[in-house]
Amino acid sequence: MIRTGLVTGAARGIGRAIALRLARDGLNVVVNDIQASSSDLQNVQQEIEQMDTSVDDWDKIFANMRGVFLCYKEAAKIMITQGRGGKIIGACSNAGYKPHPMISHYSATKWGVRGLTQAAALEWAPYNITVNAYCPGITKTSLFDRFNEELAEFQGKSKEHLMEDLLKTVPLGRVGYPDDIANLVSFLASKNSDYITGQSILMKSKEGPLTKSIRFTAALILRNIARYS
């Protein structure tokens, strides 16, 4: 029987790589994404220095957890009705293991995804449904490239210099790529992972010290994630 996989956020970056990998693995892949308006960054320095989390900011960033919750719930309904089990794989982050200053609202969503993944795995195990999540660190996508370029301009550095600062926190000495994450999802979606459930798997080694540049990068990315997503 040919399996079917639904990939949300599949238009670009990590979602696109996952969709293509699962298709190469022989799954029927259903893709989904949304279109969101974006505008140029305004007064970046003020945004980063203040980093006040408004109720609106909190609600926007909590789409990270709400989206995973809704996808988990609806996927489980279908799988339980079909009676054939299945595999549910969610998007988490290394911030789900190590919270960072200035992005407490983002970290909270990812810790929430970890907890939800563990609880859902326990609830749906009797139906032969496994639930896991992937937790990437710095990942080279077009969105990250854009943030990196704008942050380098803001700090008066070259993109190369800024990237060197970022890589000091990564023991393997390189950023992640969407295909790295897609390979993990491929494994979690295969029969080889049948005995793995409730896990949120980190995609990088332990971080080094959190430098000022890294804090600025995290702040910029998460502060504007709703604008650019």
Tab-separated table of C-alpha atoms in Angstrom:
chain	number	residue	atom	x	y	z
A	1	MET	CA	0.000	0.000	0.000
A	2	ILE	CA	1.343	3.424	-0.962
A	3	ARG	CA	1.507	5.745	2.027
A	4	THR	CA	0.372	9.365	1.957
A	5	GLY	CA	2.125	12.243	3.712
A	6	LEU	CA	0.786	15.749	4.351
A	7	VAL	CA	3.459	18.460	4.605
A	8	THR	CA	2.399	21.894	5.826
A	9	GLY	CA	4.480	25.002	5.092
A	10	ALA	CA	5.811	23.220	2.011
A	11	ALA	CA	6.353	26.173	-0.313
A	12	ARG	CA	9.958	26.837	0.652
A	13	GLY	CA	12.860	26.070	2.934
A	14	ILE	CA	12.579	23.151	5.331
A	15	GLY	CA	8.999	22.302	4.371
A	16	ARG	CA	9.888	22.134	0.678
A	17	ALA	CA	12.889	19.878	1.352
A	18	ILE	CA	10.757	17.542	3.478
A	19	ALA	CA	8.061	17.307	0.794
A	20	LEU	CA	10.615	16.496	-1.914
A	21	ARG	CA	12.372	13.910	0.247
A	22	LEU	CA	9.163	12.092	1.148
A	23	ALA	CA	8.204	12.072	-2.529
A	24	ARG	CA	11.567	10.472	-3.353
A	25	ASP	CA	10.839	7.913	-0.636
A	26	GLY	CA	7.759	6.868	-2.603
A	27	LEU	CA	5.011	8.534	-0.582
A	28	ASN	CA	2.053	10.317	-2.100
A	29	VAL	CA	2.728	13.820	-0.832
A	30	VAL	CA	0.049	16.430	-0.201
A	31	VAL	CA	1.487	19.925	0.217
A	32	ASN	CA	-0.008	22.940	1.950
A	33	ASP	CA	1.092	26.500	2.621
A	34	ILE	CA	-0.313	29.956	3.185
A	35	GLN	CA	0.466	33.317	1.653
A	36	ALA	CA	1.302	36.053	4.119
A	37	SER	CA	1.988	39.688	3.363
A	38	SER	CA	5.359	41.116	4.335
A	39	SER	CA	6.758	44.622	4.633
A	40	ASP	CA	10.233	46.089	4.958
A	41	LEU	CA	11.894	46.215	8.340
A	42	GLN	CA	11.273	49.547	10.028
A	43	ASN	CA	13.327	50.908	12.864
A	44	VAL	CA	15.139	47.612	13.436
A	45	GLN	CA	17.377	48.987	16.152
A	46	GLN	CA	14.421	50.113	18.250
A	47	GLU	CA	12.685	46.767	17.843
A	48	ILE	CA	15.739	44.791	18.890
A	49	GLU	CA	16.724	47.003	21.814
A	50	GLN	CA	13.254	47.199	23.295
A	51	MET	CA	12.033	43.677	22.578
A	52	ASP	CA	8.782	44.328	24.412
A	53	THR	CA	6.453	41.383	23.922
A	54	SER	CA	2.970	42.726	23.322
A	55	VAL	CA	-0.178	40.627	23.499
A	56	ASP	CA	-0.319	40.815	19.703
A	57	ASP	CA	3.269	39.554	19.413
A	58	TRP	CA	2.470	36.722	21.819
A	59	ASP	CA	-0.622	35.681	19.859
A	60	LYS	CA	1.204	35.778	16.526
A	61	ILE	CA	4.172	33.734	17.677
A	62	PHE	CA	1.902	31.185	19.355
A	63	ALA	CA	0.839	30.109	15.882
A	64	ASN	CA	3.935	27.907	16.231
A	65	MET	CA	2.174	25.804	18.842
A	66	ARG	CA	-1.425	26.257	17.754
A	67	GLY	CA	-0.582	25.097	14.234
A	68	VAL	CA	1.163	21.959	15.490
A	69	PHE	CA	-1.713	21.208	17.877
A	70	LEU	CA	-4.349	21.492	15.142
A	71	CYS	CA	-2.331	19.385	12.697
A	72	TYR	CA	-1.692	16.705	15.323
A	73	LYS	CA	-5.370	16.574	16.275
A	74	GLU	CA	-6.776	16.377	12.759
A	75	ALA	CA	-4.157	13.875	11.575
A	76	ALA	CA	-4.873	11.626	14.563
A	77	LYS	CA	-8.620	11.730	13.886
A	78	ILE	CA	-8.077	10.446	10.357
A	79	MET	CA	-5.553	7.791	11.393
A	80	ILE	CA	-7.740	6.482	14.215
A	81	THR	CA	-10.742	6.290	11.874
A	82	GLN	CA	-8.721	4.420	9.256
A	83	GLY	CA	-7.453	1.984	11.866
A	84	ARG	CA	-4.044	1.474	10.254
A	85	GLY	CA	-1.874	3.521	12.594
A	86	GLY	CA	0.418	6.205	11.268
A	87	LYS	CA	3.242	8.621	11.940
A	88	ILE	CA	2.835	12.241	13.009
A	89	ILE	CA	5.901	14.500	12.831
A	90	GLY	CA	5.934	18.044	14.190
A	91	ALA	CA	8.164	21.093	13.820
A	92	CYS	CA	9.969	22.051	17.013
A	93	SER	CA	13.313	23.841	17.568
A	94	ASN	CA	16.441	23.710	19.673
A	95	ALA	CA	14.740	26.546	21.589
A	96	GLY	CA	12.441	23.796	22.850
A	97	TYR	CA	15.402	22.507	24.866
A	98	LYS	CA	17.311	25.678	25.657
A	99	PRO	CA	15.370	28.931	26.048
A	100	HIS	CA	17.076	32.147	25.034
A	101	PRO	CA	16.795	35.666	26.419
A	102	MET	CA	14.796	38.179	24.389
A	103	ILE	CA	12.676	35.479	22.722
A	104	SER	CA	10.825	34.022	25.696
A	105	HIS	CA	7.522	33.856	23.796
A	106	TYR	CA	9.114	31.843	20.964
A	107	SER	CA	10.872	29.514	23.403
A	108	ALA	CA	7.566	28.951	25.194
A	109	THR	CA	5.909	27.771	21.981
A	110	LYS	CA	8.660	25.261	21.290
A	111	TRP	CA	8.663	23.891	24.833
A	112	GLY	CA	4.928	23.541	24.349
A	113	VAL	CA	5.436	21.546	21.156
A	114	ARG	CA	7.803	19.207	23.007
A	115	GLY	CA	5.271	18.610	25.768
A	116	LEU	CA	2.435	18.166	23.300
A	117	THR	CA	4.491	15.657	21.308
A	118	GLN	CA	5.193	13.565	24.399
A	119	ALA	CA	1.583	13.642	25.606
A	120	ALA	CA	0.132	12.885	22.169
A	121	ALA	CA	2.518	9.943	21.791
A	122	LEU	CA	1.158	8.440	25.016
A	123	GLU	CA	-2.479	9.078	24.102
A	124	TRP	CA	-2.303	7.623	20.605
A	125	ALA	CA	0.107	4.732	21.147
A	126	PRO	CA	-2.843	2.295	21.568
A	127	TYR	CA	-3.822	3.152	17.978
A	128	ASN	CA	-0.306	2.376	16.684
A	129	ILE	CA	0.331	6.058	15.989
A	130	THR	CA	3.802	7.422	16.700
A	131	VAL	CA	4.340	11.126	17.366
A	132	ASN	CA	7.762	12.758	17.115
A	133	ALA	CA	9.237	16.159	16.291
A	134	TYR	CA	12.419	17.574	14.778
A	135	CYS	CA	14.365	20.413	16.445
A	136	PRO	CA	16.657	22.262	14.020
A	137	GLY	CA	19.197	24.891	14.959
A	138	ILE	CA	20.630	27.410	12.494
A	139	THR	CA	19.317	26.311	9.102
A	140	LYS	CA	20.263	27.876	5.768
A	141	THR	CA	17.029	28.863	4.072
A	142	SER	CA	16.145	31.876	1.939
A	143	LEU	CA	14.446	33.381	4.974
A	144	PHE	CA	17.584	32.992	7.084
A	145	ASP	CA	19.713	34.484	4.279
A	146	ARG	CA	17.506	37.539	4.229
A	147	PHE	CA	17.704	38.030	7.975
A	148	ASN	CA	21.458	37.458	7.915
A	149	GLU	CA	21.915	40.113	5.240
A	150	GLU	CA	19.823	42.696	7.052
A	151	LEU	CA	21.405	41.989	10.420
A	152	ALA	CA	24.903	42.292	8.937
A	153	GLU	CA	23.953	45.689	7.533
A	154	PHE	CA	22.500	46.750	10.869
A	155	GLN	CA	25.646	45.751	12.772
A	156	GLY	CA	28.021	47.151	10.150
A	157	LYS	CA	29.578	43.754	9.475
A	158	SER	CA	30.008	41.656	6.393
A	159	LYS	CA	27.718	38.654	6.021
A	160	GLU	CA	30.783	36.436	6.165
A	161	HIS	CA	31.934	37.931	9.475
A	162	LEU	CA	28.481	37.579	10.966
A	163	MET	CA	28.283	33.959	9.835
A	164	GLU	CA	31.618	33.255	11.507
A	165	ASP	CA	30.143	34.524	14.777
A	166	LEU	CA	27.106	32.294	14.355
A	167	LEU	CA	29.161	29.198	13.596
A	168	LYS	CA	31.169	29.617	16.796
A	169	THR	CA	28.136	28.185	18.591
A	170	VAL	CA	27.949	25.098	16.357
A	171	PRO	CA	30.466	22.313	17.165
A	172	LEU	CA	30.177	20.798	13.674
A	173	GLY	CA	31.267	24.114	12.195
A	174	ARG	CA	28.512	24.529	9.641
A	175	VAL	CA	24.893	25.538	9.413
A	176	GLY	CA	22.176	22.994	8.840
A	177	TYR	CA	20.492	22.620	5.476
A	178	PRO	CA	16.857	21.786	4.732
A	179	ASP	CA	17.947	18.401	3.382
A	180	ASP	CA	19.519	17.559	6.753
A	181	ILE	CA	16.126	17.987	8.366
A	182	ALA	CA	14.323	16.237	5.522
A	183	ASN	CA	16.574	13.198	6.023
A	184	LEU	CA	15.516	12.964	9.672
A	185	VAL	CA	11.846	13.326	8.747
A	186	SER	CA	12.326	10.613	6.125
A	187	PHE	CA	13.596	8.280	8.848
A	188	LEU	CA	10.787	9.191	11.251
A	189	ALA	CA	8.227	8.565	8.502
A	190	SER	CA	9.692	5.146	7.652
A	191	LYS	CA	9.184	1.714	9.207
A	192	ASN	CA	12.702	1.993	10.630
A	193	SER	CA	11.313	4.325	13.304
A	194	ASP	CA	8.363	2.136	14.326
A	195	TYR	CA	9.636	1.850	17.911
A	196	ILE	CA	10.387	5.556	18.372
A	197	THR	CA	7.687	7.845	19.736
A	198	GLY	CA	7.371	10.924	21.931
A	199	GLN	CA	10.805	12.206	20.910
A	200	SER	CA	11.826	15.736	19.904
A	201	ILE	CA	15.158	15.191	18.190
A	202	LEU	CA	17.838	17.890	18.220
A	203	MET	CA	19.509	18.565	14.884
A	204	LYS	CA	22.740	19.971	16.311
A	205	SER	CA	25.210	19.399	19.123
A	206	LYS	CA	25.376	21.372	22.338
A	207	GLU	CA	25.701	25.095	21.779
A	208	GLY	CA	28.629	27.221	22.767
A	209	PRO	CA	28.280	30.572	24.560
A	210	LEU	CA	25.432	32.771	23.379
A	211	THR	CA	27.184	35.848	21.967
A	212	LYS	CA	25.701	39.282	21.505
A	213	SER	CA	25.490	38.667	17.756
A	214	ILE	CA	23.528	35.487	18.309
A	215	ARG	CA	21.099	37.246	20.626
A	216	PHE	CA	20.549	39.955	18.044
A	217	THR	CA	20.030	37.360	15.326
A	218	ALA	CA	17.499	35.421	17.382
A	219	ALA	CA	15.709	38.611	18.314
A	220	LEU	CA	15.480	39.781	14.728
A	221	ILE	CA	14.319	36.454	13.372
A	222	LEU	CA	11.676	35.805	15.987
A	223	ARG	CA	10.492	39.390	16.269
A	224	ASN	CA	9.703	39.439	12.553
A	225	ILE	CA	8.666	35.846	11.971
A	226	ALA	CA	5.012	36.737	11.523
A	227	ARG	CA	5.950	39.442	9.056
A	228	TYR	CA	8.037	37.197	6.833
A	229	SER	CA	6.352	33.797	7.243
